[in-house]
Amino acid sequence: SSDLLEEWPLLVGPQIARVTRAEAVSTEGQLRVRVATAAWAAELQLMTPQILARVNAGRQGRITGIRWLAGGTAPPPGGPRTD
């Protein structure tokens, strides 16, 4: 799971990496991700299936879900683009 936390920016790409930080993986396979804003958390919630597929591609331990946590100690806010 520590590999996953380190690889997070590569797995999700620069735009998502700028506003998120993967924090931990539970024993049940839940990935906890800190998100800069509630707007981004809502956007990422909709993208969870695609992100899970990328995270699990070629990986032994399966991540079963992602818990998006808005606010707190996250990267600087960028917010979803509206264009």
mmCIF file of N, CA and C in Angstrom:
data_model
loop_
_atom_site.group_PDB
_atom_site.id
_atom_site.type_symbol
_atom_site.label_atom_id
_atom_site.label_comp_id
_atom_site.label_asym_id
_atom_site.label_seq_id
_atom_site.Cartn_x
_atom_site.Cartn_y
_atom_site.Cartn_z
ATOM 1 N N SER A 1 0.824 -1.207 0.000
ATOM 2 C CA SER A 1 0.000 0.000 0.000
ATOM 3 C C SER A 1 0.859 1.259 0.000
ATOM 4 N N SER A 2 2.073 1.182 0.588
ATOM 5 C CA SER A 2 2.934 2.364 0.569
ATOM 6 C C SER A 2 3.360 2.695 -0.856
ATOM 7 N N ASP A 3 3.515 1.642 -1.706
ATOM 8 C CA ASP A 3 3.814 1.887 -3.120
ATOM 9 C C ASP A 3 2.699 2.687 -3.764
ATOM 10 N N LEU A 4 1.465 2.304 -3.477
ATOM 11 C CA LEU A 4 0.316 2.988 -4.041
ATOM 12 C C LEU A 4 0.304 4.459 -3.621
ATOM 13 N N LEU A 5 0.583 4.729 -2.373
ATOM 14 C CA LEU A 5 0.590 6.108 -1.887
ATOM 15 C C LEU A 5 1.654 6.923 -2.609
ATOM 16 N N GLU A 6 2.801 6.308 -2.870
ATOM 17 C CA GLU A 6 3.878 7.010 -3.581
ATOM 18 C C GLU A 6 3.553 7.177 -5.063
ATOM 19 N N GLU A 7 2.865 6.189 -5.639
ATOM 20 C CA GLU A 7 2.549 6.217 -7.072
ATOM 21 C C GLU A 7 1.298 7.025 -7.397
ATOM 22 N N TRP A 8 0.551 7.450 -6.390
ATOM 23 C CA TRP A 8 -0.715 8.144 -6.587
ATOM 24 C C TRP A 8 -0.635 9.230 -7.666
ATOM 25 N N PRO A 9 0.330 10.163 -7.615
ATOM 26 C CA PRO A 9 0.365 11.219 -8.642
ATOM 27 C C PRO A 9 0.491 10.663 -10.065
ATOM 28 N N LEU A 10 1.252 9.589 -10.243
ATOM 29 C CA LEU A 10 1.409 8.992 -11.570
ATOM 30 C C LEU A 10 0.118 8.301 -12.015
ATOM 31 N N LEU A 11 -0.588 7.698 -11.074
ATOM 32 C CA LEU A 11 -1.808 6.957 -11.391
ATOM 33 C C LEU A 11 -2.962 7.876 -11.778
ATOM 34 N N VAL A 12 -3.066 9.025 -11.128
ATOM 35 C CA VAL A 12 -4.218 9.904 -11.375
ATOM 36 C C VAL A 12 -3.908 11.073 -12.306
ATOM 37 N N GLY A 13 -2.641 11.340 -12.561
ATOM 38 C CA GLY A 13 -2.281 12.446 -13.448
ATOM 39 C C GLY A 13 -2.125 13.757 -12.687
ATOM 40 N N PRO A 14 -1.505 14.734 -13.343
ATOM 41 C CA PRO A 14 -1.134 15.978 -12.667
ATOM 42 C C PRO A 14 -2.305 16.818 -12.169
ATOM 43 N N GLN A 15 -3.403 16.870 -12.919
ATOM 44 C CA GLN A 15 -4.530 17.723 -12.512
ATOM 45 C C GLN A 15 -5.141 17.237 -11.202
ATOM 46 N N ILE A 16 -5.386 15.933 -11.089
ATOM 47 C CA ILE A 16 -5.963 15.378 -9.863
ATOM 48 C C ILE A 16 -4.921 15.355 -8.746
ATOM 49 N N ALA A 17 -3.681 15.043 -9.090
ATOM 50 C CA ALA A 17 -2.619 14.999 -8.075
ATOM 51 C C ALA A 17 -2.435 16.354 -7.393
ATOM 52 N N ARG A 18 -2.662 17.441 -8.139
ATOM 53 C CA ARG A 18 -2.499 18.783 -7.574
ATOM 54 C C ARG A 18 -3.464 19.058 -6.427
ATOM 55 N N VAL A 19 -4.632 18.414 -6.425
ATOM 56 C CA VAL A 19 -5.656 18.736 -5.428
ATOM 57 C C VAL A 19 -5.958 17.579 -4.482
ATOM 58 N N THR A 20 -5.146 16.509 -4.552
ATOM 59 C CA THR A 20 -5.385 15.343 -3.697
ATOM 60 C C THR A 20 -4.090 14.846 -3.073
ATOM 61 N N ARG A 21 -4.254 14.062 -2.000
ATOM 62 C CA ARG A 21 -3.118 13.350 -1.420
ATOM 63 C C ARG A 21 -3.641 12.027 -0.869
ATOM 64 N N ALA A 22 -3.135 10.925 -1.400
ATOM 65 C CA ALA A 22 -3.498 9.601 -0.878
ATOM 66 C C ALA A 22 -2.857 9.462 0.489
ATOM 67 N N GLU A 23 -3.673 9.129 1.511
ATOM 68 C CA GLU A 23 -3.172 9.104 2.882
ATOM 69 C C GLU A 23 -2.919 7.700 3.416
ATOM 70 N N ALA A 24 -3.834 6.772 3.150
ATOM 71 C CA ALA A 24 -3.713 5.448 3.762
ATOM 72 C C ALA A 24 -4.623 4.452 3.065
ATOM 73 N N VAL A 25 -4.324 3.170 3.275
ATOM 74 C CA VAL A 25 -5.177 2.088 2.799
ATOM 75 C C VAL A 25 -5.563 1.247 4.017
ATOM 76 N N SER A 26 -6.873 1.027 4.190
ATOM 77 C CA SER A 26 -7.340 0.234 5.325
ATOM 78 C C SER A 26 -7.110 -1.250 5.048
ATOM 79 N N THR A 27 -7.241 -2.053 6.079
ATOM 80 C CA THR A 27 -7.079 -3.497 5.917
ATOM 81 C C THR A 27 -8.164 -4.075 5.016
ATOM 82 N N GLU A 28 -9.293 -3.375 4.892
ATOM 83 C CA GLU A 28 -10.382 -3.827 4.005
ATOM 84 C C GLU A 28 -10.171 -3.381 2.556
ATOM 85 N N GLY A 29 -9.088 -2.656 2.298
ATOM 86 C CA GLY A 29 -8.806 -2.218 0.935
ATOM 87 C C GLY A 29 -9.399 -0.875 0.554
ATOM 88 N N GLN A 30 -9.827 -0.091 1.551
ATOM 89 C CA GLN A 30 -10.352 1.249 1.285
ATOM 90 C C GLN A 30 -9.188 2.246 1.250
ATOM 91 N N LEU A 31 -9.083 2.972 0.160
ATOM 92 C CA LEU A 31 -8.056 4.004 0.018
ATOM 93 C C LEU A 31 -8.627 5.323 0.524
ATOM 94 N N ARG A 32 -7.924 5.969 1.437
ATOM 95 C CA ARG A 32 -8.360 7.269 1.967
ATOM 96 C C ARG A 32 -7.555 8.361 1.265
ATOM 97 N N VAL A 33 -8.284 9.307 0.653
ATOM 98 C CA VAL A 33 -7.640 10.377 -0.109
ATOM 99 C C VAL A 33 -8.135 11.731 0.388
ATOM 100 N N ARG A 34 -7.203 12.586 0.755
ATOM 101 C CA ARG A 34 -7.517 13.952 1.185
ATOM 102 C C ARG A 34 -7.653 14.809 -0.071
ATOM 103 N N VAL A 35 -8.715 15.619 -0.128
ATOM 104 C CA VAL A 35 -9.017 16.443 -1.299
ATOM 105 C C VAL A 35 -9.079 17.907 -0.863
ATOM 106 N N ALA A 36 -8.561 18.796 -1.697
ATOM 107 C CA ALA A 36 -8.445 20.206 -1.328
ATOM 108 C C ALA A 36 -9.790 20.874 -1.041
ATOM 109 N N THR A 37 -10.822 20.566 -1.831
ATOM 110 C CA THR A 37 -12.117 21.243 -1.662
ATOM 111 C C THR A 37 -13.267 20.253 -1.776
ATOM 112 N N ALA A 38 -14.425 20.652 -1.250
ATOM 113 C CA ALA A 38 -15.631 19.820 -1.352
ATOM 114 C C ALA A 38 -16.052 19.669 -2.816
ATOM 115 N N ALA A 39 -15.853 20.709 -3.614
ATOM 116 C CA ALA A 39 -16.215 20.639 -5.036
ATOM 117 C C ALA A 39 -15.394 19.562 -5.745
ATOM 118 N N TRP A 40 -14.110 19.524 -5.459
ATOM 119 C CA TRP A 40 -13.267 18.487 -6.052
ATOM 120 C C TRP A 40 -13.661 17.106 -5.536
ATOM 121 N N ALA A 41 -13.983 16.992 -4.254
ATOM 122 C CA ALA A 41 -14.384 15.703 -3.690
ATOM 123 C C ALA A 41 -15.624 15.172 -4.405
ATOM 124 N N ALA A 42 -16.582 16.052 -4.682
ATOM 125 C CA ALA A 42 -17.807 15.647 -5.383
ATOM 126 C C ALA A 42 -17.486 15.196 -6.806
ATOM 127 N N GLU A 43 -16.622 15.934 -7.475
ATOM 128 C CA GLU A 43 -16.210 15.589 -8.840
ATOM 129 C C GLU A 43 -15.505 14.229 -8.874
ATOM 130 N N LEU A 44 -14.592 14.028 -7.934
ATOM 131 C CA LEU A 44 -13.827 12.780 -7.890
ATOM 132 C C LEU A 44 -14.706 11.591 -7.512
ATOM 133 N N GLN A 45 -15.721 11.830 -6.700
ATOM 134 C CA GLN A 45 -16.655 10.761 -6.345
ATOM 135 C C GLN A 45 -17.285 10.182 -7.615
ATOM 136 N N LEU A 46 -17.608 11.048 -8.558
ATOM 137 C CA LEU A 46 -18.197 10.610 -9.827
ATOM 138 C C LEU A 46 -17.194 9.834 -10.683
ATOM 139 N N MET A 47 -15.922 10.114 -10.491
ATOM 140 C CA MET A 47 -14.865 9.477 -11.287
ATOM 141 C C MET A 47 -14.294 8.227 -10.613
ATOM 142 N N THR A 48 -14.823 7.858 -9.450
ATOM 143 C CA THR A 48 -14.267 6.747 -8.671
ATOM 144 C C THR A 48 -14.085 5.459 -9.486
ATOM 145 N N PRO A 49 -15.078 5.010 -10.283
ATOM 146 C CA PRO A 49 -14.869 3.751 -11.026
ATOM 147 C C PRO A 49 -13.653 3.788 -11.953
ATOM 148 N N GLN A 50 -13.464 4.903 -12.668
ATOM 149 C CA GLN A 50 -12.305 5.015 -13.566
ATOM 150 C C GLN A 50 -11.002 5.061 -12.779
ATOM 151 N N ILE A 51 -10.996 5.793 -11.672
ATOM 152 C CA ILE A 51 -9.784 5.909 -10.864
ATOM 153 C C ILE A 51 -9.449 4.567 -10.219
ATOM 154 N N LEU A 52 -10.465 3.858 -9.735
ATOM 155 C CA LEU A 52 -10.238 2.527 -9.158
ATOM 156 C C LEU A 52 -9.627 1.584 -10.188
ATOM 157 N N ALA A 53 -10.116 1.644 -11.411
ATOM 158 C CA ALA A 53 -9.576 0.777 -12.469
ATOM 159 C C ALA A 53 -8.095 1.072 -12.698
ATOM 160 N N ARG A 54 -7.734 2.362 -12.724
ATOM 161 C CA ARG A 54 -6.322 2.737 -12.913
ATOM 162 C C ARG A 54 -5.467 2.288 -11.737
ATOM 163 N N VAL A 55 -5.987 2.487 -10.529
ATOM 164 C CA VAL A 55 -5.248 2.135 -9.316
ATOM 165 C C VAL A 55 -5.007 0.624 -9.247
ATOM 166 N N ASN A 56 -5.988 -0.161 -9.655
ATOM 167 C CA ASN A 56 -5.892 -1.619 -9.543
ATOM 168 C C ASN A 56 -5.209 -2.295 -10.730
ATOM 169 N N ALA A 57 -4.981 -1.570 -11.810
ATOM 170 C CA ALA A 57 -4.368 -2.175 -13.004
ATOM 171 C C ALA A 57 -2.985 -2.727 -12.670
ATOM 172 N N GLY A 58 -2.805 -4.028 -12.901
ATOM 173 C CA GLY A 58 -1.514 -4.669 -12.691
ATOM 174 C C GLY A 58 -1.050 -4.717 -11.246
ATOM 175 N N ARG A 59 -1.970 -4.624 -10.312
ATOM 176 C CA ARG A 59 -1.605 -4.577 -8.894
ATOM 177 C C ARG A 59 -2.097 -5.832 -8.187
ATOM 178 N N GLN A 60 -1.290 -6.349 -7.280
ATOM 179 C CA GLN A 60 -1.656 -7.540 -6.512
ATOM 180 C C GLN A 60 -2.806 -7.256 -5.550
ATOM 181 N N GLY A 61 -2.546 -6.410 -4.554
ATOM 182 C CA GLY A 61 -3.584 -6.069 -3.576
ATOM 183 C C GLY A 61 -4.625 -5.181 -4.208
ATOM 184 N N ARG A 62 -5.856 -5.588 -4.125
ATOM 185 C CA ARG A 62 -6.931 -4.816 -4.743
ATOM 186 C C ARG A 62 -7.469 -3.737 -3.817
ATOM 187 N N ILE A 63 -7.652 -2.543 -4.373
ATOM 188 C CA ILE A 63 -8.331 -1.472 -3.655
ATOM 189 C C ILE A 63 -9.822 -1.647 -3.941
ATOM 190 N N THR A 64 -10.629 -1.717 -2.877
ATOM 191 C CA THR A 64 -12.059 -1.992 -3.045
ATOM 192 C C THR A 64 -12.892 -0.729 -3.149
ATOM 193 N N GLY A 65 -12.354 0.390 -2.678
ATOM 194 C CA GLY A 65 -13.096 1.641 -2.733
ATOM 195 C C GLY A 65 -12.202 2.805 -2.378
ATOM 196 N N ILE A 66 -12.700 4.003 -2.632
ATOM 197 C CA ILE A 66 -11.942 5.219 -2.307
ATOM 198 C C ILE A 66 -12.828 6.109 -1.451
ATOM 199 N N ARG A 67 -12.270 6.579 -0.360
ATOM 200 C CA ARG A 67 -12.974 7.521 0.513
ATOM 201 C C ARG A 67 -12.354 8.896 0.300
ATOM 202 N N TRP A 68 -13.126 9.806 -0.292
ATOM 203 C CA TRP A 68 -12.659 11.160 -0.600
ATOM 204 C C TRP A 68 -12.974 12.057 0.589
ATOM 205 N N LEU A 69 -11.955 12.638 1.208
ATOM 206 C CA LEU A 69 -12.137 13.484 2.389
ATOM 207 C C LEU A 69 -11.792 14.929 2.044
ATOM 208 N N ALA A 70 -12.804 15.777 2.052
ATOM 209 C CA ALA A 70 -12.597 17.181 1.675
ATOM 210 C C ALA A 70 -12.021 17.982 2.827
ATOM 211 N N GLY A 71 -11.132 18.911 2.504
ATOM 212 C CA GLY A 71 -10.593 19.836 3.482
ATOM 213 C C GLY A 71 -9.429 19.265 4.275
ATOM 214 N N GLY A 72 -9.023 20.007 5.298
ATOM 215 C CA GLY A 72 -7.900 19.568 6.104
ATOM 216 C C GLY A 72 -6.587 19.872 5.424
ATOM 217 N N THR A 73 -5.624 19.013 5.641
ATOM 218 C CA THR A 73 -4.299 19.237 5.080
ATOM 219 C C THR A 73 -4.214 18.601 3.695
ATOM 220 N N ALA A 74 -4.530 19.390 2.705
ATOM 221 C CA ALA A 74 -4.482 18.941 1.312
ATOM 222 C C ALA A 74 -3.627 19.923 0.531
ATOM 223 N N PRO A 75 -3.295 19.576 -0.694
ATOM 224 C CA PRO A 75 -2.561 20.513 -1.541
ATOM 225 C C PRO A 75 -3.358 21.798 -1.735
ATOM 226 N N PRO A 76 -2.765 22.841 -2.279
ATOM 227 C CA PRO A 76 -3.479 24.096 -2.483
ATOM 228 C C PRO A 76 -4.719 23.862 -3.345
ATOM 229 N N PRO A 77 -5.841 24.532 -3.017
ATOM 230 C CA PRO A 77 -7.070 24.321 -3.773
ATOM 231 C C PRO A 77 -6.934 24.770 -5.217
ATOM 232 N N GLY A 78 -7.518 23.990 -6.128
ATOM 233 C CA GLY A 78 -7.562 24.370 -7.531
ATOM 234 C C GLY A 78 -8.998 24.356 -8.003
ATOM 235 N N GLY A 79 -9.790 23.460 -7.435
ATOM 236 C CA GLY A 79 -11.204 23.365 -7.803
ATOM 237 C C GLY A 79 -11.380 22.794 -9.191
ATOM 238 N N PRO A 80 -12.516 22.143 -9.429
ATOM 239 C CA PRO A 80 -12.781 21.620 -10.769
ATOM 240 C C PRO A 80 -12.875 22.753 -11.771
ATOM 241 N N ARG A 81 -12.377 22.519 -12.962
ATOM 242 C CA ARG A 81 -12.480 23.536 -14.014
ATOM 243 C C ARG A 81 -13.898 23.562 -14.537
ATOM 244 N N THR A 82 -14.353 24.727 -14.891
ATOM 245 C CA THR A 82 -15.736 24.857 -15.366
ATOM 246 C C THR A 82 -15.810 24.986 -16.879
ATOM 247 N N ASP A 83 -14.664 24.963 -17.567
ATOM 248 C CA ASP A 83 -14.707 25.133 -19.025
ATOM 249 C C ASP A 83 -14.902 23.831 -19.745
#
